[in-house]
CSV table of C-alpha atoms and ligand atoms in Angstrom, one decimal:
chain,number,residue,atom,x,y,z
A,1,UNK,CA,19.9,16.9,10.9
A,2,UNK,CA,16.3,16.5,8.7
A,3,UNK,CA,13.3,15.4,10.2
A,4,UNK,CA,11.6,12.7,8.6
A,5,UNK,CA,7.6,14.4,7.7
A,6,UNK,CA,4.6,14.0,5.7
A,7,UNK,CA,1.8,15.8,4.2
A,8,UNK,CA,-1.6,14.6,2.8
A,9,UNK,CA,-4.7,15.4,1.0
A,10,UNK,CA,-8.2,14.2,0.3
A,11,UNK,CA,-8.8,16.4,-2.5
A,12,UNK,CA,-10.2,19.7,-2.8
A,13,UNK,CA,-13.9,19.9,-2.0
A,14,UNK,CA,-13.8,16.9,0.3
A,15,UNK,CA,-14.4,18.9,3.6
A,16,UNK,CA,-13.7,18.8,7.2
A,17,UNK,CA,-15.9,15.8,7.6
A,18,UNK,CA,-13.1,13.8,5.8
A,19,UNK,CA,-10.4,15.1,8.0
A,20,UNK,CA,-9.7,12.4,10.4
A,21,UNK,CA,-9.7,10.1,6.7
A,22,UNK,CA,-6.6,12.1,5.8
A,23,UNK,CA,-5.2,11.8,9.1
A,24,UNK,CA,-5.0,8.5,9.3
A,25,UNK,CA,-3.0,7.7,5.9
A,26,UNK,CA,-0.8,10.6,7.7
A,27,UNK,CA,-0.6,8.0,10.6
A,28,UNK,CA,0.7,5.0,8.2
A,29,UNK,CA,3.2,7.2,6.8
A,30,UNK,CA,4.4,8.6,9.7
A,31,UNK,CA,4.7,5.1,11.1
A,32,UNK,CA,6.9,3.7,8.5
A,33,UNK,CA,9.1,6.6,8.4
A,34,UNK,CA,9.4,6.6,12.5
A,35,UNK,CA,10.5,3.4,12.2
A,36,UNK,CA,12.9,4.4,9.4
A,37,UNK,CA,11.4,3.5,6.4
A,38,UNK,CA,11.8,5.2,3.1
A,39,UNK,CA,9.8,8.1,1.7
A,40,UNK,CA,8.9,5.7,-1.3
A,41,UNK,CA,7.5,3.5,1.2
A,42,UNK,CA,5.5,6.5,3.4
A,43,UNK,CA,4.2,7.8,0.2
A,44,UNK,CA,2.7,5.0,-1.2
A,45,UNK,CA,1.2,3.4,1.9
A,46,UNK,CA,-0.4,6.0,2.5
A,47,UNK,CA,-1.9,6.5,-0.4
A,48,UNK,CA,-3.4,3.3,-1.1
A,49,UNK,CA,-4.7,4.2,2.6
A,50,UNK,CA,-6.4,6.6,0.5
A,51,UNK,CA,-7.1,5.0,-2.3
A,52,UNK,CA,-9.0,2.0,-0.5
A,53,UNK,CA,-11.4,4.3,1.2
A,54,UNK,CA,-14.7,5.0,-0.8
A,55,UNK,CA,-15.1,8.0,0.3
A,56,UNK,CA,-12.1,9.8,-1.9
A,57,UNK,CA,-12.3,9.9,-5.8
A,58,UNK,CA,-9.4,7.4,-6.2
A,59,UNK,CA,-9.3,3.6,-6.8
A,60,UNK,CA,-12.2,2.6,-4.7
A,61,UNK,CA,-14.1,5.6,-4.5
A,62,UNK,CA,-13.4,7.2,-8.1
A,63,UNK,CA,-16.2,8.6,-9.9
A,64,UNK,CA,-18.0,7.2,-13.0
A,65,UNK,CA,-16.7,8.9,-16.4
A,66,UNK,CA,-19.9,10.3,-18.9
A,67,UNK,CA,-20.1,6.9,-20.5
A,68,UNK,CA,-20.5,4.8,-17.0
A,69,UNK,CA,-16.6,3.5,-17.3
A,70,UNK,CA,-13.9,3.8,-14.1
A,71,UNK,CA,-11.0,5.2,-15.4
A,72,UNK,CA,-7.8,6.0,-12.5
A,73,UNK,CA,-4.7,7.8,-13.1
A,74,UNK,CA,-1.6,7.9,-10.7
A,75,UNK,CA,1.7,9.2,-10.5
A,76,UNK,CA,5.0,9.3,-8.2
A,77,UNK,CA,8.2,11.5,-8.4
A,78,UNK,CA,11.0,11.3,-6.1
A,79,UNK,CA,14.0,13.7,-5.4
A,80,UNK,CA,16.5,11.7,-6.5
A,81,UNK,CA,15.3,12.1,-10.2
A,82,UNK,CA,12.6,8.7,-10.5
A,83,UNK,CA,9.0,9.1,-11.8
A,84,UNK,CA,6.3,6.9,-13.1
A,85,UNK,CA,2.8,7.8,-13.6
A,86,UNK,CA,-0.3,5.4,-15.4
A,87,UNK,CA,-3.4,7.0,-17.4
A,88,UNK,CA,-6.8,5.7,-17.2
A,89,UNK,CA,-6.6,2.6,-16.1
A,90,UNK,CA,-9.4,0.0,-15.9
A,91,UNK,CA,-10.0,-2.6,-12.8
A,92,UNK,CA,-7.5,-1.2,-10.7
A,93,UNK,CA,-8.1,-0.3,-6.8
A,94,UNK,CA,-4.7,0.7,-6.3
A,95,UNK,CA,-2.7,2.4,-9.5
A,96,UNK,CA,0.3,4.3,-7.2
A,97,UNK,CA,1.3,0.7,-7.1
A,98,UNK,CA,1.4,0.3,-10.7
A,99,UNK,CA,3.0,3.9,-11.1
A,100,UNK,CA,5.4,3.4,-8.3
A,101,UNK,CA,6.5,-0.2,-10.9
A,102,UNK,CA,7.3,2.0,-13.3
A,103,UNK,CA,10.2,4.2,-11.1
A,104,UNK,CA,13.1,1.8,-12.2
A,105,UNK,CA,12.3,1.3,-15.5
A,106,UNK,CA,13.3,2.7,-18.9
A,107,UNK,CA,10.1,4.2,-19.0
A,108,UNK,CA,7.8,7.1,-17.6
A,109,UNK,CA,4.9,6.6,-18.0
A,110,UNK,CA,1.8,4.0,-19.3
A,111,UNK,CA,-2.0,4.4,-20.4
A,112,UNK,CA,-4.8,2.7,-20.5
A,113,UNK,CA,-4.9,-1.1,-21.7
A,114,UNK,CA,-1.3,-1.1,-22.3
A,115,UNK,CA,-1.1,0.1,-18.4
A,116,UNK,CA,-3.4,-3.2,-17.4
A,117,UNK,CA,-1.0,-5.6,-19.5
A,118,UNK,CA,2.2,-4.4,-17.9
A,119,UNK,CA,0.1,-4.9,-14.2
A,120,UNK,CA,-1.0,-8.0,-15.4
A,121,UNK,CA,2.3,-9.1,-16.1
A,122,UNK,CA,3.8,-8.3,-12.9
A,123,UNK,CA,0.7,-9.7,-10.9
A,124,UNK,CA,-1.0,-6.6,-9.5
A,125,UNK,CA,-4.2,-6.8,-8.2
A,126,UNK,CA,-6.9,-6.8,-10.7
A,127,UNK,CA,-10.5,-6.1,-9.8
A,128,UNK,CA,-13.8,-4.4,-10.9
A,129,UNK,CA,-13.6,-0.8,-9.2
A,130,UNK,CA,-17.7,-0.2,-8.8
A,131,UNK,CA,-17.2,3.6,-8.2
A,132,UNK,CA,-20.2,5.5,-8.2
A,133,UNK,CA,-21.9,8.6,-9.5
A,134,UNK,CA,-20.2,12.0,-9.4
A,135,UNK,CA,-22.4,14.5,-7.4
A,136,UNK,CA,-21.6,18.4,-6.5
A,137,UNK,CA,-20.0,17.3,-4.0
A,138,UNK,CA,-17.9,14.4,-5.2
A,139,UNK,CA,-14.0,15.2,-4.5
A,140,UNK,CA,-11.5,15.0,-6.0
A,141,UNK,CA,-8.1,13.1,-5.9
A,142,UNK,CA,-5.4,11.9,-3.3
A,143,UNK,CA,-1.9,13.3,-2.6
A,144,UNK,CA,1.2,12.4,-0.2
A,145,UNK,CA,4.1,14.0,-0.4
A,146,UNK,CA,6.6,12.2,2.3
A,147,UNK,CA,10.2,13.0,3.6
A,148,UNK,CA,12.9,10.9,5.3
A,149,UNK,CA,15.8,10.5,7.5
A,150,UNK,CA,18.1,10.6,4.4
A,151,UNK,CA,16.8,13.6,2.7
A,152,UNK,CA,14.7,11.5,0.0
A,153,UNK,CA,10.9,13.6,-0.9
A,154,UNK,CA,8.6,11.6,-2.7
A,155,UNK,CA,4.9,12.9,-4.2
A,156,UNK,CA,1.9,10.0,-4.6
A,157,UNK,CA,-0.9,11.3,-6.6
A,158,UNK,CA,-4.1,9.1,-7.3
A,159,UNK,CA,-7.5,10.1,-8.6
A,160,UNK,CA,-10.5,8.7,-10.5
A,161,UNK,CA,-10.8,12.0,-12.5
A,162,UNK,CA,-12.6,15.1,-11.7
A,163,UNK,CA,-16.4,15.0,-12.3
A,164,UNK,CA,-18.2,14.8,-15.9
A,165,UNK,CA,-15.3,13.9,-18.0
A,166,UNK,CA,-15.7,11.5,-20.7
A,167,UNK,CA,-13.6,8.4,-21.1
A,168,UNK,CA,-10.3,9.0,-23.2
A,169,UNK,CA,-9.8,12.3,-20.8
A,170,UNK,CA,-6.4,13.3,-19.5
A,171,UNK,CA,-6.4,15.2,-16.2
A,172,UNK,CA,-3.6,16.6,-14.3
A,173,UNK,CA,-2.6,13.8,-11.7
A,174,UNK,CA,-0.7,11.9,-14.7
A,175,UNK,CA,1.3,15.0,-16.0
A,176,UNK,CA,4.7,16.1,-14.8
A,177,UNK,CA,4.9,19.1,-13.8
A,178,UNK,CA,0.6,19.5,-13.1
A,179,UNK,CA,-0.8,17.5,-10.7
A,180,UNK,CA,2.7,16.3,-9.1
A,181,UNK,CA,6.4,17.6,-9.6
A,182,UNK,CA,9.4,17.4,-7.3
A,183,UNK,CA,12.3,19.1,-7.6
A,184,UNK,CA,15.3,19.4,-6.0
A,185,UNK,CA,14.4,19.7,-1.9
A,186,UNK,CA,10.8,20.3,-3.1
A,187,UNK,CA,7.7,18.6,-3.6
A,188,UNK,CA,4.7,19.4,-4.7
A,189,UNK,CA,1.1,18.3,-5.5
A,190,UNK,CA,-1.9,19.8,-6.8
A,191,UNK,CA,-6.1,18.7,-6.5
A,192,UNK,CA,-8.9,20.5,-8.2
A,193,UNK,CA,-10.3,21.1,-12.2
A,194,UNK,CA,-7.3,19.5,-13.9
A,195,UNK,CA,-7.5,21.8,-16.7
A,196,UNK,CA,-6.9,24.7,-14.7
A,197,UNK,CA,-4.0,22.8,-13.3
A,198,UNK,CA,-2.7,21.5,-16.6
A,199,UNK,CA,-2.8,24.8,-18.2
A,200,UNK,CA,-1.4,26.9,-15.2
A,201,UNK,CA,1.4,23.6,-14.9
A,202,UNK,CA,0.3,24.6,-11.4
A,203,UNK,CA,3.0,21.9,-9.3
A,204,UNK,CA,6.0,23.3,-11.3
A,205,UNK,CA,5.4,26.9,-11.0
A,206,UNK,CA,4.7,26.3,-7.0
A,207,UNK,CA,8.4,24.6,-6.5
A,208,UNK,CA,10.4,26.8,-8.5
A,209,UNK,CA,9.1,29.5,-6.4
A,210,UNK,CA,10.0,27.9,-3.1
A,211,UNK,CA,12.8,27.2,-4.6
A,212,UNK,CA,13.5,30.2,-5.6
A,213,UNK,CA,13.3,31.1,-1.8
A,214,UNK,CA,9.6,32.0,-1.8
A,215,UNK,CA,8.5,31.0,1.7
A,216,UNK,CA,5.8,27.5,1.1
A,217,UNK,CA,2.6,29.5,2.0
A,218,UNK,CA,3.3,32.3,0.2
A,219,UNK,CA,4.2,30.0,-2.9
A,220,UNK,CA,1.5,28.4,-2.8
A,221,UNK,CA,-0.8,31.3,-2.1
A,222,UNK,CA,0.3,33.6,-4.8
A,223,UNK,CA,0.7,31.0,-7.4
A,224,UNK,CA,-3.0,29.7,-7.1
A,225,UNK,CA,-4.0,34.1,-7.2
A,226,UNK,CA,-2.3,34.7,-10.0
A,227,UNK,CA,-2.4,31.6,-12.6
A,228,UNK,CA,-5.8,30.1,-11.3
A,229,UNK,CA,-9.2,31.7,-12.7
A,230,UNK,CA,-11.9,32.3,-9.7
A,231,UNK,CA,-14.1,29.5,-10.9
A,232,UNK,CA,-11.7,26.4,-11.0
A,233,UNK,CA,-11.4,25.2,-7.4
A,234,UNK,CA,-7.8,23.9,-6.8
A,235,UNK,CA,-6.2,23.4,-3.8
A,236,UNK,CA,-2.2,22.3,-3.2
A,237,UNK,CA,0.2,20.6,-0.7
A,238,UNK,CA,4.0,21.0,-0.5
A,239,UNK,CA,6.9,20.1,1.5
A,240,UNK,CA,10.5,21.2,1.5
A,241,UNK,CA,14.1,19.7,3.1
A,242,UNK,CA,13.3,21.6,6.4
A,243,UNK,CA,10.3,22.6,8.1
A,244,UNK,CA,6.5,21.0,8.0
A,245,UNK,CA,4.0,20.3,5.3
A,246,UNK,CA,1.6,23.1,4.2
A,247,UNK,CA,-2.3,22.2,2.5
A,248,UNK,CA,-3.7,25.5,1.1
A,249,UNK,CA,-6.8,25.4,-1.2
A,250,UNK,CA,-8.8,28.3,-3.1
A,251,UNK,CA,-11.9,27.2,-1.6
A,252,UNK,CA,-10.8,26.8,2.1
A,253,UNK,CA,-12.5,23.0,2.1
A,254,UNK,CA,-9.3,20.7,1.1
A,255,UNK,CA,-8.7,18.4,4.1
A,256,UNK,CA,-5.4,18.0,4.7
A,257,UNK,CA,-2.6,16.8,7.6
A,258,UNK,CA,0.5,16.9,8.2
A,259,UNK,CA,3.1,15.1,10.2
A,260,UNK,CA,6.8,16.0,11.7
A,261,UNK,CA,9.5,14.0,13.8
A,262,UNK,CA,10.4,16.0,17.0
B,301,LIG,N1,-7.3,16.5,-10.5
B,301,LIG,C1,-7.7,15.6,-11.0
B,301,LIG,C2,-8.6,15.5,-12.2
B,301,LIG,O1,-8.7,16.7,-12.7
B,301,LIG,O2,-8.3,14.5,-13.1
């Protein structure tokens, strides 16, 4: 029997004071899964809760780019082989909904103005995202991985991009294998310095180790130790077909929470 489950994080650096906010998203996903809803619905709706919470660097709480603009990225991937991602979208408080809209399309990803044109054509919410000034303690990215009773695993991630990045910059969140990866029976999501995550193709690497039967915690820790430099703050969540979700960051300050059905 497959037990529905979810794991979510509020970003590398968000700290323990954001724990309760992450738990709210997990409760939302758990409610959906308990009533027999899909991992897809659970991951999207939990991600929307985090995007709508101004304390997180995603959706509403996204930090300014160096030119003062607010540009958001999001991605979603399913264990039945579908993927969607959007890059540097303006005026989009919930980019995860646009990424999810691409799951059943011929294309996987859309960027910038083209992504917004697509969203407008489908009637997705268009609103100025006010954003906020990045501070030293600014957080980074939100992520959710859900598993449903049918064994579908879905990973959803969303971000305003880590602090002090220019408007055309592409981070890890919309790049497959970097900020997110789902393969076979494993989902992985990353948070932190996008350049370090991308250079390491971090999420793919962790998923591959878990698929090689390395225990999840060990797979995350050993990969972070081996491929992330000491200067880069990075965290990872992962969930496989069995067991509980796991979250680990190399600074131990990433709020994360998990739930699993009895
Ligand atoms: N990890 C989010 C970013 O670097 O944009």
